PDB file of C-alpha atoms and ligand atoms in Angstrom:
ATOM      1  CA  MET A   8      78.541  76.247  99.970  1.00  0.00           C
ATOM      2  CA  PRO A   9      81.233  77.555 102.698  1.00  0.00           C
ATOM      3  CA  VAL A  10      84.820  76.505 102.421  1.00  0.00           C
ATOM      4  CA  LYS A  11      85.774  73.268 103.999  1.00  0.00           C
ATOM      5  CA  GLN A  12      89.543  73.151 104.337  1.00  0.00           C
ATOM      6  CA  ALA A  13      91.558  76.029 104.260  1.00  0.00           C
ATOM      7  CA  GLU A  14      95.540  75.795 104.955  1.00  0.00           C
ATOM      8  CA  PHE A  15      98.461  77.539 104.733  1.00  0.00           C
ATOM      9  CA  PHE A  16     100.845  76.148 101.798  1.00  0.00           C
ATOM     10  CA  VAL A  17     103.704  78.276 101.548  1.00  0.00           C
ATOM     11  CA  SER A  18     105.305  81.865 101.920  1.00  0.00           C
ATOM     12  CA  ASN A  19     107.567  83.251  98.882  1.00  0.00           C
ATOM     13  CA  SER A  20     109.825  86.162  98.405  1.00  0.00           C
ATOM     14  CA  ASP A  21     110.832  84.981  95.132  1.00  0.00           C
ATOM     15  CA  PRO A  22     107.641  84.127  92.418  1.00  0.00           C
ATOM     16  CA  ALA A  23     109.838  81.598  90.520  1.00  0.00           C
ATOM     17  CA  LYS A  24     109.557  79.495  93.832  1.00  0.00           C
ATOM     18  CA  CYS A  25     105.755  79.407  94.230  1.00  0.00           C
ATOM     19  CA  PRO A  26     104.116  76.368  93.647  1.00  0.00           C
ATOM     20  CA  ARG A  27     103.676  74.401  90.627  1.00  0.00           C
ATOM     21  CA  PRO A  28     100.613  75.986  89.129  1.00  0.00           C
ATOM     22  CA  ASP A  29      98.492  72.859  88.926  1.00  0.00           C
ATOM     23  CA  ARG A  30      95.416  73.885  90.168  1.00  0.00           C
ATOM     24  CA  PRO A  31      93.379  77.372  89.776  1.00  0.00           C
ATOM     25  CA  GLU A  32      94.436  80.333  92.213  1.00  0.00           C
ATOM     26  CA  TYR A  33      93.121  83.746  92.896  1.00  0.00           C
ATOM     27  CA  ALA A  34      95.407  86.424  93.931  1.00  0.00           C
ATOM     28  CA  PHE A  35      94.073  89.065  96.709  1.00  0.00           C
ATOM     29  CA  ILE A  36      95.497  92.359  96.601  1.00  0.00           C
ATOM     30  CA  GLY A  37      95.171  96.053  97.845  1.00  0.00           C
ATOM     31  CA  ARG A  38      96.535  98.493  99.763  1.00  0.00           C
ATOM     32  CA  SER A  39      97.990  98.206 103.313  1.00  0.00           C
ATOM     33  CA  ASN A  40      95.109  98.410 105.732  1.00  0.00           C
ATOM     34  CA  VAL A  41      92.350  97.705 103.117  1.00  0.00           C
ATOM     35  CA  GLY A  42      91.022  94.529 104.942  1.00  0.00           C
ATOM     36  CA  LYS A  43      92.740  91.887 103.048  1.00  0.00           C
ATOM     37  CA  SER A  44      93.367  89.319 105.810  1.00  0.00           C
ATOM     38  CA  SER A  45      90.383  90.295 107.310  1.00  0.00           C
ATOM     39  CA  LEU A  46      88.640  89.594 103.787  1.00  0.00           C
ATOM     40  CA  ILE A  47      90.832  86.427 103.672  1.00  0.00           C
ATOM     41  CA  ASN A  48      89.985  85.277 106.715  1.00  0.00           C
ATOM     42  CA  MET A  49      85.949  85.656 106.094  1.00  0.00           C
ATOM     43  CA  LEU A  50      85.987  84.153 102.908  1.00  0.00           C
ATOM     44  CA  THR A  51      87.677  80.706 104.465  1.00  0.00           C
ATOM     45  CA  SER A  52      85.661  81.393 107.464  1.00  0.00           C
ATOM     46  CA  ARG A  53      88.987  80.881 109.753  1.00  0.00           C
ATOM     47  CA  ALA A  54      89.713  83.301 112.350  1.00  0.00           C
ATOM     48  CA  SER A  55      93.351  83.665 111.812  1.00  0.00           C
ATOM     49  CA  LEU A  56      94.231  82.063 108.227  1.00  0.00           C
ATOM     50  CA  ALA A  57      95.706  85.398 107.398  1.00  0.00           C
ATOM     51  CA  LYS A  58      97.314  87.896 109.985  1.00  0.00           C
ATOM     52  CA  ILE A  59      95.990  90.701 110.737  1.00  0.00           C
ATOM     53  CA  SER A  60      98.461  93.555 109.965  1.00  0.00           C
ATOM     54  CA  GLY A  61     100.570  94.631 112.915  1.00  0.00           C
ATOM     55  CA  LYS A  62     103.374  96.257 111.173  1.00  0.00           C
ATOM     56  CA  PRO A  63     102.804  97.190 107.860  1.00  0.00           C
ATOM     57  CA  GLY A  64     105.547  96.981 105.132  1.00  0.00           C
ATOM     58  CA  LYS A  65     107.487  94.420 107.070  1.00  0.00           C
ATOM     59  CA  THR A  66     108.209  91.267 104.448  1.00  0.00           C
ATOM     60  CA  GLN A  67     106.985  90.759 101.293  1.00  0.00           C
ATOM     61  CA  LEU A  68     105.769  87.634 101.078  1.00  0.00           C
ATOM     62  CA  ILE A  69     103.572  85.943  98.359  1.00  0.00           C
ATOM     63  CA  ASN A  70     101.498  83.574 100.321  1.00  0.00           C
ATOM     64  CA  HIS A  71      99.586  80.328  99.036  1.00  0.00           C
ATOM     65  CA  PHE A  72      96.826  79.020 100.937  1.00  0.00           C
ATOM     66  CA  ILE A  73      95.170  75.914  99.495  1.00  0.00           C
ATOM     67  CA  ILE A  74      91.517  75.701  99.601  1.00  0.00           C
ATOM     68  CA  ASP A  75      89.315  72.299  99.745  1.00  0.00           C
ATOM     69  CA  ASN A  76      92.491  70.661  98.353  1.00  0.00           C
ATOM     70  CA  GLN A  77      91.395  72.397  95.041  1.00  0.00           C
ATOM     71  CA  TRP A  78      92.195  75.892  94.410  1.00  0.00           C
ATOM     72  CA  TYR A  79      94.821  78.260  95.605  1.00  0.00           C
ATOM     73  CA  LEU A  80      94.208  81.597  97.481  1.00  0.00           C
ATOM     74  CA  VAL A  81      97.176  83.860  97.074  1.00  0.00           C
ATOM     75  CA  ASP A  82      97.728  86.735  99.591  1.00  0.00           C
ATOM     76  CA  LEU A  83     100.205  89.480  97.879  1.00  0.00           C
ATOM     77  CA  PRO A  84     101.688  92.110  99.664  1.00  0.00           C
ATOM     78  CA  GLY A  85     100.041  95.169 100.393  1.00  0.00           C
ATOM     79  CA  TYR A  86     101.064  98.412  98.258  1.00  0.00           C
ATOM     80  CA  GLY A  87     101.120 101.757  98.904  1.00  0.00           C
ATOM     81  CA  TYR A  88     102.794 101.933 102.165  1.00  0.00           C
ATOM     82  CA  ALA A  89     103.837 105.831 102.960  1.00  0.00           C
ATOM     83  CA  GLN A  90     106.781 105.009 104.682  1.00  0.00           C
ATOM     84  CA  VAL A  91     108.668 102.762 102.728  1.00  0.00           C
ATOM     85  CA  SER A  92     111.883 103.903 100.678  1.00  0.00           C
ATOM     86  CA  LYS A  93     112.249 103.736  96.832  1.00  0.00           C
ATOM     87  CA  THR A  94     114.259 100.579  96.352  1.00  0.00           C
ATOM     88  CA  GLU A  95     111.415  98.832  98.815  1.00  0.00           C
ATOM     89  CA  ARG A  96     109.045  99.946  96.173  1.00  0.00           C
ATOM     90  CA  GLU A  97     111.103  98.912  93.252  1.00  0.00           C
ATOM     91  CA  LYS A  98     111.470  95.274  95.003  1.00  0.00           C
ATOM     92  CA  PHE A  99     107.577  95.244  95.619  1.00  0.00           C
ATOM     93  CA  ALA A 100     106.967  95.993  92.138  1.00  0.00           C
ATOM     94  CA  ALA A 101     109.655  93.194  91.103  1.00  0.00           C
ATOM     95  CA  LEU A 102     107.897  90.635  92.993  1.00  0.00           C
ATOM     96  CA  ILE A 103     104.284  91.387  91.888  1.00  0.00           C
ATOM     97  CA  ASP A 104     105.530  92.050  88.179  1.00  0.00           C
ATOM     98  CA  GLY A 105     107.143  88.496  88.645  1.00  0.00           C
ATOM     99  CA  TYR A 106     104.549  87.095  90.362  1.00  0.00           C
ATOM    100  CA  LEU A 107     102.108  88.549  87.386  1.00  0.00           C
ATOM    101  CA  THR A 108     103.696  87.051  84.729  1.00  0.00           C
ATOM    102  CA  SER A 109     104.536  83.840  85.603  1.00  0.00           C
ATOM    103  CA  ARG A 110     101.069  82.126  86.713  1.00  0.00           C
ATOM    104  CA  PRO A 111      99.122  80.897  83.852  1.00  0.00           C
ATOM    105  CA  ASN A 112      96.765  79.197  86.639  1.00  0.00           C
ATOM    106  CA  LEU A 113      95.865  82.713  87.817  1.00  0.00           C
ATOM    107  CA  LEU A 114      91.949  83.172  86.750  1.00  0.00           C
ATOM    108  CA  CYS A 115      91.478  86.039  88.628  1.00  0.00           C
ATOM    109  CA  ILE A 116      92.830  88.953  90.522  1.00  0.00           C
ATOM    110  CA  PHE A 117      90.909  90.510  93.486  1.00  0.00           C
ATOM    111  CA  VAL A 118      91.821  94.137  94.121  1.00  0.00           C
ATOM    112  CA  LEU A 119      90.343  95.303  97.158  1.00  0.00           C
ATOM    113  CA  VAL A 120      89.409  98.828  98.034  1.00  0.00           C
ATOM    114  CA  ASP A 121      88.223 100.573 100.911  1.00  0.00           C
ATOM    115  CA  SER A 122      84.782 101.424 100.325  1.00  0.00           C
ATOM    116  CA  ARG A 123      85.157 104.478 102.521  1.00  0.00           C
ATOM    117  CA  ILE A 124      87.475 106.475 100.944  1.00  0.00           C
ATOM    118  CA  GLU A 125      87.658 108.233  97.595  1.00  0.00           C
ATOM    119  CA  PRO A 126      89.064 106.176  94.622  1.00  0.00           C
ATOM    120  CA  GLN A 127      93.086 106.187  94.625  1.00  0.00           C
ATOM    121  CA  LYS A 128      95.548 106.790  92.118  1.00  0.00           C
ATOM    122  CA  ILE A 129      97.672 103.786  93.228  1.00  0.00           C
ATOM    123  CA  ASP A 130      94.398 101.587  92.820  1.00  0.00           C
ATOM    124  CA  LEU A 131      93.236 102.987  89.674  1.00  0.00           C
ATOM    125  CA  ASP A 132      96.902 102.535  88.137  1.00  0.00           C
ATOM    126  CA  PHE A 133      97.133  99.134  89.420  1.00  0.00           C
ATOM    127  CA  MET A 134      94.160  98.286  87.872  1.00  0.00           C
ATOM    128  CA  GLU A 135      95.253  99.795  84.580  1.00  0.00           C
ATOM    129  CA  ASN A 136      98.279  97.799  84.590  1.00  0.00           C
ATOM    130  CA  LEU A 137      96.310  94.947  85.253  1.00  0.00           C
ATOM    131  CA  GLY A 138      94.232  95.539  81.822  1.00  0.00           C
ATOM    132  CA  ASP A 139      97.271  96.328  79.949  1.00  0.00           C
ATOM    133  CA  ARG A 140      98.456  92.945  80.599  1.00  0.00           C
ATOM    134  CA  GLY A 141      95.215  91.584  79.960  1.00  0.00           C
ATOM    135  CA  LEU A 142      94.937  90.045  83.327  1.00  0.00           C
ATOM    136  CA  PRO A 143      91.475  89.378  84.692  1.00  0.00           C
ATOM    137  CA  PHE A 144      90.473  91.208  87.676  1.00  0.00           C
ATOM    138  CA  VAL A 145      87.641  92.292  89.755  1.00  0.00           C
ATOM    139  CA  ILE A 146      87.180  95.145  92.465  1.00  0.00           C
ATOM    140  CA  VAL A 147      86.291  94.357  95.998  1.00  0.00           C
ATOM    141  CA  PHE A 148      84.946  97.091  98.309  1.00  0.00           C
ATOM    142  CA  THR A 149      85.620  96.177 101.852  1.00  0.00           C
ATOM    143  CA  LYS A 150      84.383  97.361 105.325  1.00  0.00           C
ATOM    144  CA  THR A 151      81.083  98.404 103.543  1.00  0.00           C
ATOM    145  CA  GLU A 152      78.987  97.696 106.660  1.00  0.00           C
ATOM    146  CA  LYS A 153      80.523 101.264 107.430  1.00  0.00           C
ATOM    147  CA  LEU A 154      78.195 102.882 105.266  1.00  0.00           C
ATOM    148  CA  GLY A 155      74.352 103.172 104.939  1.00  0.00           C
ATOM    149  CA  ALA A 156      72.670 101.999 101.815  1.00  0.00           C
ATOM    150  CA  VAL A 157      72.202 105.406 100.365  1.00  0.00           C
ATOM    151  CA  LYS A 158      75.900 106.082 100.991  1.00  0.00           C
ATOM    152  CA  LEU A 159      77.475 102.959  99.508  1.00  0.00           C
ATOM    153  CA  GLN A 160      75.272 103.389  96.568  1.00  0.00           C
ATOM    154  CA  ALA A 161      76.787 106.693  95.954  1.00  0.00           C
ATOM    155  CA  THR A 162      80.394 105.593  96.708  1.00  0.00           C
ATOM    156  CA  LEU A 163      79.681 102.866  93.968  1.00  0.00           C
ATOM    157  CA  ASN A 164      78.153 105.266  91.503  1.00  0.00           C
ATOM    158  CA  ASN A 165      81.116 107.388  92.163  1.00  0.00           C
ATOM    159  CA  TYR A 166      83.710 104.629  91.572  1.00  0.00           C
ATOM    160  CA  ARG A 167      81.922 103.131  88.369  1.00  0.00           C
ATOM    161  CA  ALA A 168      81.939 106.609  86.779  1.00  0.00           C
ATOM    162  CA  ARG A 169      85.718 106.958  87.840  1.00  0.00           C
ATOM    163  CA  LEU A 170      86.111 103.757  86.168  1.00  0.00           C
ATOM    164  CA  LEU A 171      84.306 104.471  83.229  1.00  0.00           C
ATOM    165  CA  GLU A 172      87.097 107.283  82.276  1.00  0.00           C
ATOM    166  CA  THR A 173      89.777 104.826  81.505  1.00  0.00           C
ATOM    167  CA  TRP A 174      87.556 101.610  81.067  1.00  0.00           C
ATOM    168  CA  GLU A 175      84.976 100.957  78.285  1.00  0.00           C
ATOM    169  CA  GLU A 176      83.154  98.366  80.988  1.00  0.00           C
ATOM    170  CA  VAL A 177      83.141  98.425  84.592  1.00  0.00           C
ATOM    171  CA  PRO A 178      84.719  95.428  85.897  1.00  0.00           C
ATOM    172  CA  GLN A 179      82.279  93.255  88.612  1.00  0.00           C
ATOM    173  CA  ILE A 180      82.475  94.734  91.900  1.00  0.00           C
ATOM    174  CA  PHE A 181      82.222  92.536  95.149  1.00  0.00           C
ATOM    175  CA  ILE A 182      80.353  94.817  98.262  1.00  0.00           C
ATOM    176  CA  THR A 183      81.830  92.693 101.332  1.00  0.00           C
ATOM    177  CA  SER A 184      82.350  93.294 104.856  1.00  0.00           C
ATOM    178  CA  ALA A 185      85.109  91.052 107.197  1.00  0.00           C
ATOM    179  CA  VAL A 186      82.665  91.841 109.747  1.00  0.00           C
ATOM    180  CA  THR A 187      78.962  90.459 108.854  1.00  0.00           C
ATOM    181  CA  ALA A 188      80.667  88.060 106.298  1.00  0.00           C
ATOM    182  CA  ALA A 189      78.865  90.074 103.649  1.00  0.00           C
ATOM    183  CA  GLY A 190      79.977  89.160  99.929  1.00  0.00           C
ATOM    184  CA  ARG A 191      81.115  86.027 100.957  1.00  0.00           C
ATOM    185  CA  GLU A 192      78.913  84.058  99.129  1.00  0.00           C
ATOM    186  CA  ASP A 193      78.615  85.784  96.175  1.00  0.00           C
ATOM    187  CA  ILE A 194      82.555  86.021  95.791  1.00  0.00           C
ATOM    188  CA  LEU A 195      82.756  81.411  96.521  1.00  0.00           C
ATOM    189  CA  SER A 196      80.123  81.737  93.872  1.00  0.00           C
ATOM    190  CA  PHE A 197      82.247  83.626  91.204  1.00  0.00           C
ATOM    191  CA  ILE A 198      85.339  81.316  91.802  1.00  0.00           C
ATOM    192  CA  ARG A 199      83.556  77.875  91.692  1.00  0.00           C
ATOM    193  CA  PRO A 200      82.512  78.174  88.126  1.00  0.00           C
ATOM    194  CA  LEU A 201      85.993  79.148  87.216  1.00  0.00           C
ATOM    195  CA  ASN A 202      87.358  76.163  88.819  1.00  0.00           C
ATOM    196  CA  GLU A 203      85.006  74.118  86.777  1.00  0.00           C
ATOM    197  CA  GLU A 204      85.996  75.557  83.969  1.00  0.00           C
ATOM    198  CA  TYR A 205      89.380  75.198  84.699  1.00  0.00           C
ATOM    199  CA  GLU A 206      89.498  71.631  84.998  1.00  0.00           C
ATOM    200  CA  LYS A 207      87.122  70.736  81.877  1.00  0.00           C
ATOM    201  CA  SER A 208      89.785  73.049  79.754  1.00  0.00           C
ATOM    202  CA  ALA A 209      93.079  72.877  78.479  1.00  0.00           C
ATOM    203  CA  GLY A 210      94.256  74.745  81.653  1.00  0.00           C
ATOM    204  CA  VAL A 211      95.055  71.529  83.162  1.00  0.00           C
ATOM    205  CA  LYS A 212      96.740  70.155  80.222  1.00  0.00           C
ATOM    206  CA  ARG A 213      98.694  73.578  79.751  1.00  0.00           C
ATOM    207  CA  PHE A 214     100.591  72.335  82.927  1.00  0.00           C
ATOM    208  CA  LYS A 215     103.674  69.841  82.181  1.00  0.00           C
ATOM    209  CA  PRO A 216     103.741  67.472  85.339  1.00  0.00           C
ATOM    210  CA  GLY A 217     107.664  67.030  86.513  1.00  0.00           C
ATOM    211  CA  LYS A 218     109.117  70.377  85.584  1.00  0.00           C
TER     212      LYS A 218
HETATM  213  P1  GDP B  14      95.435  94.296 105.732  1.00  0.00           P
HETATM  214  O1  GDP B  14      96.487  95.058 106.133  1.00  0.00           O
HETATM  215  O2  GDP B  14      94.819  94.847 104.034  1.00  0.00           O
HETATM  216  O3  GDP B  14      95.680  92.947 105.658  1.00  0.00           O
HETATM  217  O4  GDP B  14      93.875  94.710 106.572  1.00  0.00           O
HETATM  218  P2  GDP B  14      93.330  93.894 107.947  1.00  0.00           P
HETATM  219  O5  GDP B  14      92.704  92.728 107.143  1.00  0.00           O
HETATM  220  O6  GDP B  14      94.886  93.859 108.645  1.00  0.00           O
HETATM  221  O7  GDP B  14      92.297  95.322 108.590  1.00  0.00           O
HETATM  222  C1  GDP B  14      93.352  96.122 108.582  1.00  0.00           C
HETATM  223  C2  GDP B  14      91.983  97.261 109.454  1.00  0.00           C
HETATM  224  O8  GDP B  14      91.030  97.295 109.045  1.00  0.00           O
HETATM  225  C3  GDP B  14      92.026  96.313 110.912  1.00  0.00           C
HETATM  226  O9  GDP B  14      92.423  97.357 112.199  1.00  0.00           O
HETATM  227  C4  GDP B  14      90.553  95.387 110.795  1.00  0.00           C
HETATM  228  O10 GDP B  14      90.205  95.149 111.724  1.00  0.00           O
HETATM  229  C5  GDP B  14      89.982  96.670 109.809  1.00  0.00           C
HETATM  230  N1  GDP B  14      88.757  95.689 109.142  1.00  0.00           N
HETATM  231  C6  GDP B  14      89.105  95.013 108.170  1.00  0.00           C
HETATM  232  N2  GDP B  14      88.050  94.401 107.591  1.00  0.00           N
HETATM  233  C7  GDP B  14      87.124  95.444 108.028  1.00  0.00           C
HETATM  234  C8  GDP B  14      85.557  95.239 108.292  1.00  0.00           C
HETATM  235  O11 GDP B  14      85.025  94.673 107.206  1.00  0.00           O
HETATM  236  N3  GDP B  14      84.852  96.429 108.615  1.00  0.00           N
HETATM  237  C9  GDP B  14      85.297  96.957 109.528  1.00  0.00           C
HETATM  238  N4  GDP B  14      84.637  97.806 110.289  1.00  0.00           N
HETATM  239  N5  GDP B  14      86.675  96.863 109.894  1.00  0.00           N
HETATM  240  C10 GDP B  14      87.535  95.955 109.140  1.00  0.00           C
END
């Protein structure tokens, strides 16, 4: 079932000002240029909900989108810009850190990786960090239409082997392409039951309205 409604909700440079955590949310993050904006547009079937990157590394904002009036899709700033200063990197780390530690409604983080390149330390370190905090995440391979089936399988095997060096179990991996819309239904079908579960569970009750 495709997304029916997708709207921009709010942008924040301060995690404390993010919307009240009153519905489930899913965050999308990855290195700059990984294809995050394209993936968000593809998932929501909107041509330009998220901006396709022009000048990378500019304003670092946490963007909340509201989907089907039911859940938040969160576009986190890209990491790993080559040209940013140490201060900028530290600001970024504080922003992401603040976000990750303040969202009890964050049900899963989608870590995007470019399927055409070798596993990158910065991505693996980021996942490691999520693991250390006990935050649930999955991996999204982007731009996969660029690889043939054989190359894609080899890439997957290689990535899994690399993950198994540090993880006991390989996290779930989604194969996507913003060009062919591959993976859209897989991701939406992954999100839906989590939303239902959240609504049935204490998740809703955990949040006290009127804060
Ligand atoms: P972001 O910086 O992570 O938000 O990445 P963008 O969505 O702006 O995409 C970066 C570049 O990769 C752009 O030139 C996109 O057109 C291209 N791109 C994104 N997704 C795909 C994809 O699935 N396939 C191909 N071939 N190119 C893609």
